[in-house]
PDB file of C-alpha atoms and ligand atoms in Angstrom:
ATOM      1  CA  UNK X   1     -31.225   5.923   4.544  1.00  0.00           C
ATOM      2  CA  UNK X   2     -29.772   2.439   4.879  1.00  0.00           C
ATOM      3  CA  UNK X   3     -26.114   2.747   5.997  1.00  0.00           C
ATOM      4  CA  UNK X   4     -24.587  -0.500   4.779  1.00  0.00           C
ATOM      5  CA  UNK X   5     -25.072  -3.094   2.062  1.00  0.00           C
ATOM      6  CA  UNK X   6     -24.237  -6.768   2.482  1.00  0.00           C
ATOM      7  CA  UNK X   7     -22.491  -7.981  -0.668  1.00  0.00           C
ATOM      8  CA  UNK X   8     -21.979 -11.648  -1.482  1.00  0.00           C
ATOM      9  CA  UNK X   9     -19.579 -12.773  -4.175  1.00  0.00           C
ATOM     10  CA  UNK X  10     -19.626 -16.568  -4.267  1.00  0.00           C
ATOM     11  CA  UNK X  11     -18.193 -17.773  -0.954  1.00  0.00           C
ATOM     12  CA  UNK X  12     -17.137 -14.279   0.206  1.00  0.00           C
ATOM     13  CA  UNK X  13     -19.184 -11.603   1.966  1.00  0.00           C
ATOM     14  CA  UNK X  14     -18.364  -7.926   2.420  1.00  0.00           C
ATOM     15  CA  UNK X  15     -20.167  -5.086   4.204  1.00  0.00           C
ATOM     16  CA  UNK X  16     -20.109  -1.981   2.007  1.00  0.00           C
ATOM     17  CA  UNK X  17     -20.798   1.530   3.329  1.00  0.00           C
ATOM     18  CA  UNK X  18     -23.504   3.401   1.452  1.00  0.00           C
ATOM     19  CA  UNK X  19     -22.155   6.757   0.328  1.00  0.00           C
ATOM     20  CA  UNK X  20     -24.138   9.614  -1.271  1.00  0.00           C
ATOM     21  CA  UNK X  21     -22.640  10.646  -4.616  1.00  0.00           C
ATOM     22  CA  UNK X  22     -25.213  13.322  -5.526  1.00  0.00           C
ATOM     23  CA  UNK X  23     -28.076  15.064  -3.683  1.00  0.00           C
ATOM     24  CA  UNK X  24     -30.399  12.250  -4.700  1.00  0.00           C
ATOM     25  CA  UNK X  25     -28.355   9.077  -5.218  1.00  0.00           C
ATOM     26  CA  UNK X  26     -25.981   6.909  -3.215  1.00  0.00           C
ATOM     27  CA  UNK X  27     -23.798   3.904  -4.012  1.00  0.00           C
ATOM     28  CA  UNK X  28     -22.554   0.976  -1.965  1.00  0.00           C
ATOM     29  CA  UNK X  29     -18.871   1.775  -2.001  1.00  0.00           C
ATOM     30  CA  UNK X  30     -16.914  -1.151  -3.412  1.00  0.00           C
ATOM     31  CA  UNK X  31     -13.208  -0.442  -3.012  1.00  0.00           C
ATOM     32  CA  UNK X  32     -11.252  -3.449  -4.170  1.00  0.00           C
ATOM     33  CA  UNK X  33      -7.846  -1.912  -3.469  1.00  0.00           C
ATOM     34  CA  UNK X  34      -6.287  -3.658  -0.461  1.00  0.00           C
ATOM     35  CA  UNK X  35      -8.641  -6.654  -0.500  1.00  0.00           C
ATOM     36  CA  UNK X  36      -6.252  -9.324  -1.758  1.00  0.00           C
ATOM     37  CA  UNK X  37      -8.557 -12.203  -0.835  1.00  0.00           C
ATOM     38  CA  UNK X  38     -11.520 -10.881  -2.788  1.00  0.00           C
ATOM     39  CA  UNK X  39      -9.322  -9.824  -5.702  1.00  0.00           C
ATOM     40  CA  UNK X  40      -7.909 -13.322  -6.133  1.00  0.00           C
ATOM     41  CA  UNK X  41     -11.243 -15.049  -5.656  1.00  0.00           C
ATOM     42  CA  UNK X  42     -13.046 -12.755  -8.102  1.00  0.00           C
ATOM     43  CA  UNK X  43     -10.293 -13.277 -10.666  1.00  0.00           C
ATOM     44  CA  UNK X  44     -10.635 -17.056 -10.289  1.00  0.00           C
ATOM     45  CA  UNK X  45     -14.386 -16.845 -10.796  1.00  0.00           C
ATOM     46  CA  UNK X  46     -14.110 -14.499 -13.780  1.00  0.00           C
ATOM     47  CA  UNK X  47     -11.479 -16.737 -15.362  1.00  0.00           C
ATOM     48  CA  UNK X  48     -14.045 -19.555 -15.421  1.00  0.00           C
ATOM     49  CA  UNK X  49     -16.421 -17.286 -17.357  1.00  0.00           C
ATOM     50  CA  UNK X  50     -13.991 -16.100 -20.017  1.00  0.00           C
ATOM     51  CA  UNK X  51     -15.217 -18.016 -23.015  1.00  0.00           C
ATOM     52  CA  UNK X  52     -13.232 -16.630 -25.919  1.00  0.00           C
ATOM     53  CA  UNK X  53      -9.560 -16.696 -26.974  1.00  0.00           C
ATOM     54  CA  UNK X  54      -7.760 -13.395 -26.371  1.00  0.00           C
ATOM     55  CA  UNK X  55      -4.296 -11.864 -26.551  1.00  0.00           C
ATOM     56  CA  UNK X  56      -4.361  -9.298 -23.731  1.00  0.00           C
ATOM     57  CA  UNK X  57      -6.398  -8.070 -20.814  1.00  0.00           C
ATOM     58  CA  UNK X  58      -6.821  -4.309 -20.605  1.00  0.00           C
ATOM     59  CA  UNK X  59      -7.948  -2.507 -17.447  1.00  0.00           C
ATOM     60  CA  UNK X  60      -8.523   1.045 -16.248  1.00  0.00           C
ATOM     61  CA  UNK X  61      -6.619   2.879 -13.552  1.00  0.00           C
ATOM     62  CA  UNK X  62      -7.081   2.448 -10.666  1.00  0.00           C
ATOM     63  CA  UNK X  63      -9.337  -0.103  -9.003  1.00  0.00           C
ATOM     64  CA  UNK X  64      -9.219  -2.489 -11.953  1.00  0.00           C
ATOM     65  CA  UNK X  65      -5.446  -2.933 -11.764  1.00  0.00           C
ATOM     66  CA  UNK X  66      -5.095  -5.616  -9.063  1.00  0.00           C
ATOM     67  CA  UNK X  67      -7.941  -7.594 -10.628  1.00  0.00           C
ATOM     68  CA  UNK X  68      -6.311  -7.528 -14.071  1.00  0.00           C
ATOM     69  CA  UNK X  69      -3.008  -8.583 -12.502  1.00  0.00           C
ATOM     70  CA  UNK X  70      -4.560 -11.664 -10.864  1.00  0.00           C
ATOM     71  CA  UNK X  71      -6.660 -12.532 -13.897  1.00  0.00           C
ATOM     72  CA  UNK X  72      -3.660 -12.268 -16.199  1.00  0.00           C
ATOM     73  CA  UNK X  73      -1.680 -14.736 -14.122  1.00  0.00           C
ATOM     74  CA  UNK X  74      -4.584 -17.162 -13.729  1.00  0.00           C
ATOM     75  CA  UNK X  75      -5.261 -17.155 -17.492  1.00  0.00           C
ATOM     76  CA  UNK X  76      -1.540 -17.452 -18.338  1.00  0.00           C
ATOM     77  CA  UNK X  77      -1.357 -14.055 -19.991  1.00  0.00           C
ATOM     78  CA  UNK X  78       1.651 -12.526 -18.214  1.00  0.00           C
ATOM     79  CA  UNK X  79       1.344  -9.104 -19.917  1.00  0.00           C
ATOM     80  CA  UNK X  80      -1.660  -6.822 -19.481  1.00  0.00           C
ATOM     81  CA  UNK X  81      -2.263  -3.148 -20.230  1.00  0.00           C
ATOM     82  CA  UNK X  82      -3.537  -0.278 -18.099  1.00  0.00           C
ATOM     83  CA  UNK X  83      -5.463   2.714 -19.445  1.00  0.00           C
ATOM     84  CA  UNK X  84      -4.353   5.622 -17.269  1.00  0.00           C
ATOM     85  CA  UNK X  85      -6.303   8.690 -16.182  1.00  0.00           C
ATOM     86  CA  UNK X  86      -3.566  11.236 -16.797  1.00  0.00           C
ATOM     87  CA  UNK X  87      -0.626  11.746 -19.111  1.00  0.00           C
ATOM     88  CA  UNK X  88       2.697  10.868 -17.431  1.00  0.00           C
ATOM     89  CA  UNK X  89       6.115  12.235 -18.334  1.00  0.00           C
ATOM     90  CA  UNK X  90       7.399   8.712 -19.013  1.00  0.00           C
ATOM     91  CA  UNK X  91       4.798   8.000 -21.684  1.00  0.00           C
ATOM     92  CA  UNK X  92       5.703   8.062 -25.363  1.00  0.00           C
ATOM     93  CA  UNK X  93       3.166   9.506 -27.814  1.00  0.00           C
ATOM     94  CA  UNK X  94       0.222   9.139 -25.408  1.00  0.00           C
ATOM     95  CA  UNK X  95      -3.263   8.920 -26.916  1.00  0.00           C
ATOM     96  CA  UNK X  96      -6.060  10.420 -24.798  1.00  0.00           C
ATOM     97  CA  UNK X  97      -9.848  10.625 -24.926  1.00  0.00           C
ATOM     98  CA  UNK X  98     -12.455  12.095 -22.555  1.00  0.00           C
ATOM     99  CA  UNK X  99     -14.282  10.026 -19.949  1.00  0.00           C
ATOM    100  CA  UNK X 100     -17.027  10.300 -17.333  1.00  0.00           C
ATOM    101  CA  UNK X 101     -17.805   7.855 -14.528  1.00  0.00           C
ATOM    102  CA  UNK X 102     -20.387   7.747 -11.761  1.00  0.00           C
ATOM    103  CA  UNK X 103     -17.915   8.415  -8.948  1.00  0.00           C
ATOM    104  CA  UNK X 104     -16.251  11.502 -10.408  1.00  0.00           C
ATOM    105  CA  UNK X 105     -18.173  14.723 -11.031  1.00  0.00           C
ATOM    106  CA  UNK X 106     -15.629  16.239 -13.397  1.00  0.00           C
ATOM    107  CA  UNK X 107     -14.584  15.285 -16.889  1.00  0.00           C
ATOM    108  CA  UNK X 108     -11.626  12.879 -16.795  1.00  0.00           C
ATOM    109  CA  UNK X 109      -9.372  11.531 -19.491  1.00  0.00           C
ATOM    110  CA  UNK X 110      -8.303   8.042 -20.378  1.00  0.00           C
ATOM    111  CA  UNK X 111      -4.782   7.706 -21.719  1.00  0.00           C
ATOM    112  CA  UNK X 112      -2.927   4.941 -23.534  1.00  0.00           C
ATOM    113  CA  UNK X 113       0.823   5.016 -23.938  1.00  0.00           C
ATOM    114  CA  UNK X 114       1.762   5.065 -27.630  1.00  0.00           C
ATOM    115  CA  UNK X 115       4.070   2.032 -27.265  1.00  0.00           C
ATOM    116  CA  UNK X 116       1.261   0.075 -25.608  1.00  0.00           C
ATOM    117  CA  UNK X 117      -0.999   1.128 -28.484  1.00  0.00           C
ATOM    118  CA  UNK X 118       1.476  -0.386 -30.964  1.00  0.00           C
ATOM    119  CA  UNK X 119       1.374  -3.693 -29.119  1.00  0.00           C
ATOM    120  CA  UNK X 120      -2.420  -3.713 -28.971  1.00  0.00           C
ATOM    121  CA  UNK X 121      -3.030  -2.996 -32.657  1.00  0.00           C
ATOM    122  CA  UNK X 122      -4.832  -5.942 -34.287  1.00  0.00           C
ATOM    123  CA  UNK X 123      -4.983  -7.898 -31.011  1.00  0.00           C
ATOM    124  CA  UNK X 124      -8.004  -9.485 -29.318  1.00  0.00           C
ATOM    125  CA  UNK X 125      -8.502  -7.810 -25.958  1.00  0.00           C
ATOM    126  CA  UNK X 126     -10.767  -8.306 -22.959  1.00  0.00           C
ATOM    127  CA  UNK X 127     -11.599  -5.221 -20.902  1.00  0.00           C
ATOM    128  CA  UNK X 128     -11.654  -5.962 -17.179  1.00  0.00           C
ATOM    129  CA  UNK X 129     -12.789  -3.635 -14.391  1.00  0.00           C
ATOM    130  CA  UNK X 130     -14.070  -3.896 -10.830  1.00  0.00           C
ATOM    131  CA  UNK X 131     -17.489  -2.283 -11.419  1.00  0.00           C
ATOM    132  CA  UNK X 132     -19.530  -1.178 -14.430  1.00  0.00           C
ATOM    133  CA  UNK X 133     -22.139   1.407 -13.532  1.00  0.00           C
ATOM    134  CA  UNK X 134     -23.124   4.133 -16.035  1.00  0.00           C
ATOM    135  CA  UNK X 135     -20.877   2.374 -18.538  1.00  0.00           C
ATOM    136  CA  UNK X 136     -19.062   5.647 -19.201  1.00  0.00           C
ATOM    137  CA  UNK X 137     -15.626   4.287 -18.320  1.00  0.00           C
ATOM    138  CA  UNK X 138     -16.150   1.126 -20.338  1.00  0.00           C
ATOM    139  CA  UNK X 139     -17.417   3.063 -23.361  1.00  0.00           C
ATOM    140  CA  UNK X 140     -14.370   5.339 -23.293  1.00  0.00           C
ATOM    141  CA  UNK X 141     -12.011   2.387 -22.921  1.00  0.00           C
ATOM    142  CA  UNK X 142     -13.667   0.662 -25.844  1.00  0.00           C
ATOM    143  CA  UNK X 143     -13.526   3.826 -27.953  1.00  0.00           C
ATOM    144  CA  UNK X 144      -9.813   4.292 -27.220  1.00  0.00           C
ATOM    145  CA  UNK X 145      -9.000   0.660 -27.965  1.00  0.00           C
ATOM    146  CA  UNK X 146     -10.905   0.728 -31.251  1.00  0.00           C
ATOM    147  CA  UNK X 147      -9.096   3.938 -32.176  1.00  0.00           C
ATOM    148  CA  UNK X 148      -5.741   2.148 -31.913  1.00  0.00           C
ATOM    149  CA  UNK X 149      -6.959  -0.894 -33.850  1.00  0.00           C
ATOM    150  CA  UNK X 150      -7.509  -3.355 -30.994  1.00  0.00           C
ATOM    151  CA  UNK X 151     -10.464  -5.746 -31.168  1.00  0.00           C
ATOM    152  CA  UNK X 152     -12.524  -5.889 -27.962  1.00  0.00           C
ATOM    153  CA  UNK X 153     -13.805  -9.475 -27.737  1.00  0.00           C
ATOM    154  CA  UNK X 154     -15.264  -9.522 -24.194  1.00  0.00           C
ATOM    155  CA  UNK X 155     -15.962  -7.207 -21.243  1.00  0.00           C
ATOM    156  CA  UNK X 156     -15.932  -8.392 -17.645  1.00  0.00           C
ATOM    157  CA  UNK X 157     -16.255  -6.936 -14.174  1.00  0.00           C
ATOM    158  CA  UNK X 158     -16.807  -8.185 -10.661  1.00  0.00           C
ATOM    159  CA  UNK X 159     -20.018  -6.168 -10.287  1.00  0.00           C
ATOM    160  CA  UNK X 160     -22.622  -4.475 -12.462  1.00  0.00           C
ATOM    161  CA  UNK X 161     -24.337  -1.585 -10.745  1.00  0.00           C
ATOM    162  CA  UNK X 162     -27.613   0.238 -11.363  1.00  0.00           C
ATOM    163  CA  UNK X 163     -28.486   0.385 -15.048  1.00  0.00           C
ATOM    164  CA  UNK X 164     -25.564  -1.899 -15.961  1.00  0.00           C
ATOM    165  CA  UNK X 165     -27.246  -4.833 -14.221  1.00  0.00           C
ATOM    166  CA  UNK X 166     -29.376  -5.443 -17.328  1.00  0.00           C
ATOM    167  CA  UNK X 167     -26.443  -5.432 -19.752  1.00  0.00           C
ATOM    168  CA  UNK X 168     -25.970  -8.639 -21.678  1.00  0.00           C
ATOM    169  CA  UNK X 169     -22.670  -7.629 -23.297  1.00  0.00           C
ATOM    170  CA  UNK X 170     -20.610  -7.967 -20.080  1.00  0.00           C
ATOM    171  CA  UNK X 171     -19.712 -10.860 -17.822  1.00  0.00           C
ATOM    172  CA  UNK X 172     -20.112 -10.054 -14.109  1.00  0.00           C
ATOM    173  CA  UNK X 173     -20.272 -11.995 -10.862  1.00  0.00           C
ATOM    174  CA  UNK X 174     -23.020 -10.084  -9.064  1.00  0.00           C
ATOM    175  CA  UNK X 175     -25.054  -6.888  -9.113  1.00  0.00           C
ATOM    176  CA  UNK X 176     -25.145  -3.800  -6.899  1.00  0.00           C
ATOM    177  CA  UNK X 177     -28.243  -1.637  -6.462  1.00  0.00           C
ATOM    178  CA  UNK X 178     -28.208   2.164  -6.442  1.00  0.00           C
ATOM    179  CA  UNK X 179     -29.812   3.883  -3.444  1.00  0.00           C
ATOM    180  CA  UNK X 180     -32.063   6.942  -3.202  1.00  0.00           C
ATOM    181  CA  UNK X 181     -31.060   9.663  -0.758  1.00  0.00           C
ATOM    182  CA  UNK X 182     -34.266   9.994   1.271  1.00  0.00           C
ATOM    183  CA  UNK X 183     -33.876  13.556   2.569  1.00  0.00           C
ATOM    184  CA  UNK X 184     -33.166  14.957  -0.932  1.00  0.00           C
TER     185      UNK X 184
HETATM  186  O1  LIG S 201     -19.499   2.722 -15.300  1.00  0.00           O
HETATM  187  P1  LIG S 201     -18.950   3.957 -14.696  1.00  0.00           P
HETATM  188  O2  LIG S 201     -20.006   4.922 -14.221  1.00  0.00           O
HETATM  189  O3  LIG S 201     -17.967   4.625 -15.586  1.00  0.00           O
HETATM  190  O4  LIG S 201     -18.228   3.540 -13.333  1.00  0.00           O
HETATM  191  C1  LIG S 201     -17.291   2.507 -13.295  1.00  0.00           C
HETATM  192  C2  LIG S 201     -15.915   3.020 -13.016  1.00  0.00           C
HETATM  193  O5  LIG S 201     -15.912   3.686 -11.747  1.00  0.00           O
HETATM  194  C3  LIG S 201     -14.833   3.181 -10.970  1.00  0.00           C
HETATM  195  O6  LIG S 201     -13.676   3.899 -11.196  1.00  0.00           O
HETATM  196  P2  LIG S 201     -13.516   5.339 -10.568  1.00  0.00           P
HETATM  197  O7  LIG S 201     -13.998   6.368 -11.550  1.00  0.00           O
HETATM  198  O8  LIG S 201     -14.174   5.362  -9.223  1.00  0.00           O
HETATM  199  O9  LIG S 201     -11.981   5.517 -10.452  1.00  0.00           O
HETATM  200  P3  LIG S 201     -10.879   4.758  -9.567  1.00  0.00           P
HETATM  201  O10 LIG S 201     -10.911   3.318  -9.957  1.00  0.00           O
HETATM  202  O11 LIG S 201      -9.634   5.424  -9.982  1.00  0.00           O
HETATM  203  O12 LIG S 201     -11.218   4.969  -8.121  1.00  0.00           O
HETATM  204  C4  LIG S 201     -14.672   1.757 -11.446  1.00  0.00           C
HETATM  205  O13 LIG S 201     -13.381   1.273 -11.164  1.00  0.00           O
HETATM  206  C5  LIG S 201     -14.947   1.863 -12.911  1.00  0.00           C
HETATM  207  O14 LIG S 201     -13.781   2.104 -13.663  1.00  0.00           O
HETATM  208  N1  LIG S 202     -20.239   1.199  -6.092  1.00  0.00           N
HETATM  209  C1  LIG S 202     -19.042   1.639  -6.477  1.00  0.00           C
HETATM  210  N2  LIG S 202     -18.038   1.678  -5.604  1.00  0.00           N
HETATM  211  C2  LIG S 202     -16.834   2.125  -5.984  1.00  0.00           C
HETATM  212  N3  LIG S 202     -16.553   2.569  -7.195  1.00  0.00           N
HETATM  213  C3  LIG S 202     -17.532   2.544  -8.087  1.00  0.00           C
HETATM  214  N4  LIG S 202     -17.564   2.919  -9.375  1.00  0.00           N
HETATM  215  C4  LIG S 202     -18.785   2.707  -9.830  1.00  0.00           C
HETATM  216  N5  LIG S 202     -19.574   2.202  -8.883  1.00  0.00           N
HETATM  217  C5  LIG S 202     -18.807   2.092  -7.781  1.00  0.00           C
END
């Protein structure tokens, strides 16, 4: 099996290791955390593609957080919200729903602090994440936001992977293929 994948995002290039995630499938591992240069550049490029007025960006713990931070500042929206993957003791009236994503083989949850939910009610929000793959994380985020009365007006990510590459309801900067594990 191929060991690495050469990713280009505009003027930047990264070499991603190809990592098996099941007996039959592998992904090019795109870990944004720690890559400040790519985070800022991707946020600048996504900002150019946001084509609708909005009140808040919303992202998912964890790899979406630095991207949402940069994008919030670039678009002059100093407050953004993070959907967490566990309930924390400091949350007030947390609201949780189930979630599945391609990188995690167990059922996870997505959690919104109740105070954040109050602020999001009736607002126009854009969901931002680093990668959309099965769409499971995005679907759960959207479900949770609708449940609290927020209006999702756009979805954006740096990359669309596998089946998400044909989605026309998300803005993304490039695509990532999935890989077959040959000796499966
Ligand atoms: O479309 P999906 O199949 O749901 O995959 C996309 C999700 O997977 C990644 O998160 P991950 O679950 O790896 O968690 P992490 O960001 O906390 O590492 C990524 O940041 C997305 O949120
Ligand atoms: N290729 C990838 N790398 C890291 N996290 C991911 N989540 C979904 N696809 C991913």
